[in-house]
Short mmCIF file of C-alpha atoms and ligand atoms in Angstrom, two decimals:
data_model
loop_
_atom_site.label_atom_id
_atom_site.label_comp_id
_atom_site.label_asym_id
_atom_site.label_seq_id
_atom_site.Cartn_x
_atom_site.Cartn_y
_atom_site.Cartn_z
CA MET A 13 0.13 -0.03 -0.08
CA THR A 14 1.06 3.39 -1.32
CA ILE A 15 -0.04 6.46 0.26
CA LEU A 16 0.87 9.93 -0.99
CA ILE A 17 0.74 12.99 1.11
CA ILE A 18 -0.04 16.30 -0.67
CA GLU A 19 1.33 18.95 1.70
CA ASP A 20 2.94 22.16 2.56
CA GLU A 21 3.22 21.87 6.09
CA ILE A 22 6.41 19.56 6.44
CA LYS A 23 5.73 19.07 10.12
CA LEU A 24 2.76 17.72 9.60
CA VAL A 25 4.15 15.93 6.53
CA ASP A 26 6.86 14.19 8.41
CA ILE A 27 4.36 13.31 11.46
CA LEU A 28 1.95 11.52 9.24
CA LYS A 29 4.74 9.72 7.35
CA GLN A 30 5.85 8.49 10.66
CA ALA A 31 2.21 7.65 11.85
CA LEU A 32 1.71 5.79 8.56
CA LYS A 33 4.61 3.65 8.75
CA THR A 34 4.18 2.22 11.70
CA GLU A 35 1.48 1.03 9.66
CA ARG A 36 2.83 -0.35 7.33
CA TYR A 37 1.92 1.50 4.75
CA SER A 38 4.52 2.74 2.22
CA VAL A 39 4.54 6.87 1.63
CA ASP A 40 5.78 9.34 -0.55
CA ALA A 41 5.40 13.37 0.25
CA ALA A 42 5.07 16.23 -2.47
CA TYR A 43 5.14 19.65 -1.08
CA ASP A 44 3.01 21.77 -3.42
CA GLY A 45 0.10 21.60 -5.54
CA GLN A 46 2.23 21.18 -9.10
CA GLU A 47 4.70 18.30 -7.51
CA GLY A 48 1.72 16.62 -6.25
CA LEU A 49 -0.22 16.13 -9.71
CA ASP A 50 2.68 15.35 -10.82
CA LYS A 51 3.65 12.76 -9.35
CA ALA A 52 0.05 11.05 -8.97
CA LEU A 53 -0.21 11.34 -12.68
CA LYS A 54 2.96 9.34 -13.02
CA ASN A 55 3.00 6.53 -10.51
CA ASN A 56 0.41 4.36 -9.09
CA TYR A 57 -0.82 4.91 -5.53
CA ASP A 58 -3.92 3.38 -3.08
CA ILE A 59 -4.53 6.53 -1.78
CA ILE A 60 -3.80 10.00 -2.06
CA ILE A 61 -4.40 12.46 1.17
CA LEU A 62 -4.63 16.01 -0.29
CA ASP A 63 -4.23 19.04 1.45
CA ILE A 64 -6.15 22.15 0.42
CA MET A 65 -3.82 25.37 1.06
CA LEU A 66 -1.14 24.60 -1.01
CA PRO A 67 1.63 26.66 -3.15
CA LYS A 68 1.25 26.95 -7.16
CA ARG A 69 -1.49 24.28 -6.99
CA ASP A 70 -4.58 24.23 -4.38
CA GLY A 71 -6.12 21.30 -3.49
CA VAL A 72 -9.17 21.36 -5.39
CA ASP A 73 -7.50 22.25 -8.08
CA VAL A 74 -5.12 19.10 -8.52
CA CYS A 75 -8.50 16.66 -6.99
CA LYS A 76 -10.48 17.60 -9.88
CA GLU A 77 -7.31 17.73 -12.86
CA LEU A 78 -6.76 14.08 -11.52
CA ARG A 79 -10.07 12.74 -11.63
CA ALA A 80 -10.36 14.75 -15.34
CA HIS A 81 -7.29 12.60 -16.05
CA GLN A 82 -9.71 9.31 -14.95
CA ILE A 83 -7.66 8.80 -12.01
CA GLN A 84 -9.25 7.28 -9.72
CA THR A 85 -7.41 6.64 -6.69
CA PRO A 86 -9.53 7.19 -3.58
CA ILE A 87 -8.76 11.01 -2.39
CA ILE A 88 -8.60 12.42 1.40
CA MET A 89 -8.44 16.21 1.26
CA LEU A 90 -7.69 18.19 4.30
CA THR A 91 -9.30 20.85 5.15
CA ALA A 92 -8.28 23.74 8.20
CA LYS A 93 -11.56 24.55 10.31
CA GLY A 94 -14.00 27.37 8.85
CA LEU A 95 -15.27 28.26 5.79
CA VAL A 96 -13.17 25.88 3.47
CA GLU A 97 -14.86 22.86 5.36
CA ASP A 98 -18.08 23.62 3.61
CA ARG A 99 -17.00 24.70 0.31
CA VAL A 100 -15.25 22.00 0.31
CA ALA A 101 -18.53 19.29 1.55
CA GLY A 102 -20.60 21.04 -0.73
CA LEU A 103 -18.31 20.80 -3.76
CA ASN A 104 -18.92 17.90 -6.02
CA ILE A 105 -14.85 17.54 -6.41
CA GLY A 106 -14.33 13.94 -6.47
CA ALA A 107 -12.45 13.63 -2.85
CA ASP A 108 -14.14 10.85 -1.12
CA ASP A 109 -13.86 11.46 1.83
CA TYR A 110 -12.01 14.72 3.99
CA LEU A 111 -10.53 15.49 7.58
CA VAL A 112 -10.77 18.47 9.56
CA LYS A 113 -7.51 19.89 10.99
CA PRO A 114 -6.36 18.95 13.20
CA PHE A 115 -7.30 15.70 13.22
CA GLY A 116 -6.05 12.99 15.43
CA MET A 117 -3.75 9.86 13.88
CA ASN A 118 -6.29 7.92 15.09
CA GLU A 119 -9.04 9.34 12.58
CA LEU A 120 -6.90 9.36 10.23
CA PHE A 121 -6.08 5.61 10.26
CA ALA A 122 -10.07 5.09 10.69
CA ARG A 123 -10.61 6.76 7.28
CA VAL A 124 -7.43 5.07 5.32
CA ARG A 125 -9.26 1.47 6.37
CA ALA A 126 -12.67 2.61 5.77
CA ILE A 127 -11.64 3.51 2.31
CA LEU A 128 -9.56 0.39 1.90
CA ARG A 129 -12.73 -1.86 2.90
CA ARG A 130 -14.71 -0.17 -0.02
CA ARG A 131 -12.03 -0.54 -2.83
CA LYS A 132 -12.38 -3.86 -4.46
CA THR A 133 -9.00 -5.98 -4.70
CA THR A 134 -7.69 -4.45 -7.45
CA ASP A 135 -4.10 -5.33 -9.89
CA SER A 136 -2.55 -3.44 -7.94
CA ASP A 137 -3.13 -5.21 -4.70
CA ILE A 138 -1.36 -8.20 -5.66
CA VAL A 139 2.19 -7.71 -7.52
CA SER A 140 4.56 -9.83 -8.75
CA MET A 141 8.04 -10.35 -10.15
CA GLY A 142 8.92 -13.50 -11.64
CA ASP A 143 8.23 -15.76 -8.83
CA LEU A 144 8.13 -13.17 -6.54
CA ILE A 145 4.36 -12.58 -5.08
CA MET A 146 3.76 -9.60 -2.97
CA ASP A 147 0.25 -9.79 -1.60
CA ARG A 148 -0.36 -6.10 -0.18
CA VAL A 149 -3.82 -6.57 1.03
CA LYS A 150 -3.15 -9.35 3.52
CA HIS A 151 0.57 -7.64 3.84
CA GLU A 152 2.03 -11.48 2.55
CA VAL A 153 5.19 -12.18 0.45
CA MET A 154 6.14 -15.53 -1.30
CA ARG A 155 8.96 -16.24 -3.60
CA ASP A 156 9.27 -19.51 -5.07
CA GLY A 157 5.79 -21.34 -3.13
CA LYS A 158 7.14 -19.85 0.40
CA ILE A 159 6.36 -17.52 2.36
CA ILE A 160 9.07 -14.92 3.25
CA LYS A 161 8.56 -13.15 6.84
CA LEU A 162 9.78 -9.54 6.71
CA THR A 163 9.88 -7.17 9.02
CA PRO A 164 8.39 -4.17 9.11
CA LYS A 165 11.19 -1.83 6.77
CA GLU A 166 12.20 -4.69 4.35
CA TYR A 167 8.43 -5.00 3.41
CA LEU A 168 8.09 -1.07 3.45
CA LEU A 169 11.51 -0.89 1.04
CA LEU A 170 10.55 -4.18 -1.02
CA ASP A 171 7.35 -2.66 -1.94
CA MET A 172 9.20 0.31 -2.84
CA LEU A 173 11.79 -1.67 -4.52
CA ILE A 174 8.22 -3.27 -7.06
CA THR A 175 6.28 0.02 -7.07
CA HIS A 176 9.35 1.08 -9.03
CA ARG A 177 10.02 -1.67 -11.30
CA GLY A 178 12.69 -1.20 -12.99
CA GLU A 179 14.00 2.18 -11.97
CA ALA A 180 17.21 2.78 -10.17
CA LEU A 181 16.20 3.75 -6.71
CA SER A 182 18.06 6.54 -5.49
CA ARG A 183 19.22 6.11 -1.73
CA LYS A 184 18.28 9.71 -0.92
CA LYS A 185 14.73 8.43 -1.93
CA LEU A 186 14.98 4.27 -0.67
CA ILE A 187 15.54 6.47 2.89
CA GLU A 188 13.53 8.99 2.44
CA GLY A 189 10.30 6.64 1.76
CA VAL A 190 11.18 4.27 4.55
CA TRP A 191 12.65 6.06 7.39
CA SER A 192 12.28 9.84 7.17
CA PRO A 193 13.39 13.21 5.21
CA ASN A 194 15.28 13.97 8.44
CA PHE A 195 17.03 10.49 8.75
CA LYS A 196 20.82 11.42 8.82
CA GLU A 197 22.42 8.76 6.18
CA SER A 198 24.70 6.79 8.17
CA ASN A 199 24.95 4.57 5.01
CA ASN A 200 24.47 2.01 6.56
CA GLU A 201 20.82 1.50 8.27
CA LEU A 202 19.71 1.40 4.01
CA ASN A 203 22.45 -1.23 3.36
CA VAL A 204 21.35 -3.59 6.67
CA HIS A 205 18.16 -3.48 5.84
CA ILE A 206 19.03 -4.39 1.90
CA ARG A 207 21.13 -7.14 3.03
CA TYR A 208 18.86 -8.53 5.16
CA LEU A 209 15.74 -8.77 2.67
CA ARG A 210 17.88 -10.13 -0.15
CA ARG A 211 19.01 -12.94 2.04
CA LYS A 212 15.29 -13.62 2.04
CA ILE A 213 14.38 -12.86 -0.94
CA ASP A 214 17.15 -13.65 -2.84
CA LEU A 215 17.86 -17.15 -1.96
CA LYS A 216 20.21 -19.59 -4.11
CA GLY A 217 19.64 -21.36 -6.62
CA LEU A 218 17.05 -18.17 -7.29
CA LYS A 219 17.58 -15.89 -10.09
CA PRO A 220 18.40 -12.17 -8.11
CA LEU A 221 15.94 -9.10 -7.93
CA ILE A 222 16.97 -6.23 -6.06
CA HIS A 223 20.09 -5.06 -8.02
CA THR A 224 23.08 -2.62 -6.87
CA ILE A 225 23.38 0.23 -9.03
CA ARG A 226 26.54 2.11 -8.18
CA GLY A 227 26.60 5.18 -7.72
CA VAL A 228 22.85 6.38 -6.69
CA GLY A 229 21.20 3.04 -5.36
CA PHE A 230 19.32 -0.15 -6.10
CA SER A 231 16.83 -1.55 -8.81
CA MET A 232 14.38 -4.37 -8.16
CA LYS A 233 14.19 -6.02 -11.94
CA GLU A 234 14.60 -9.68 -13.67
CA1 LIG B 329 -1.28 23.12 3.65
#
């Protein structure tokens, strides 16, 4: 499950990222409306959390634009207390739900879970690469017919790599996605987790799927 947060309040983004990660969601973030729109058009997300007050393009505009492009990803709008709330409720802009700031994390989790329950199983729930299967609904990973037990961080890493299959994912992007933007890259943390993940995924005798891209980061491909 990958969630895109589009919000310009960096502190709030950090809090949301941390909270969602502990619930084992992968998180990507954009800090203005245009960046958010670009990301949402380019990548496949399971849910988009979209603030209304944003630089460059506001959330209402981004939401309309996504729907106009036939992007049906569920959207939870974030609104400040007051007028905007009524505006969103009154406007039929294609958002699935909205939350009034400030909100508690449990409230957010409840909305996210409700959306995921409502949603039908789609292709993106079960992804595979060769004999590796990742079931994002059951949070289960299988390779060569056997279930592989992953820690939450290993799962997030694999989810990011498989979402961006074929791409060279930079160390920075992986660290931001799995830890946090403020996480000081000591290099080792990421390397250690990749090593554990490889030990579990790329077993002896099987085709390696996780590849090191020198000077950049890592990539997942057959
Ligand atoms: Ca904002």
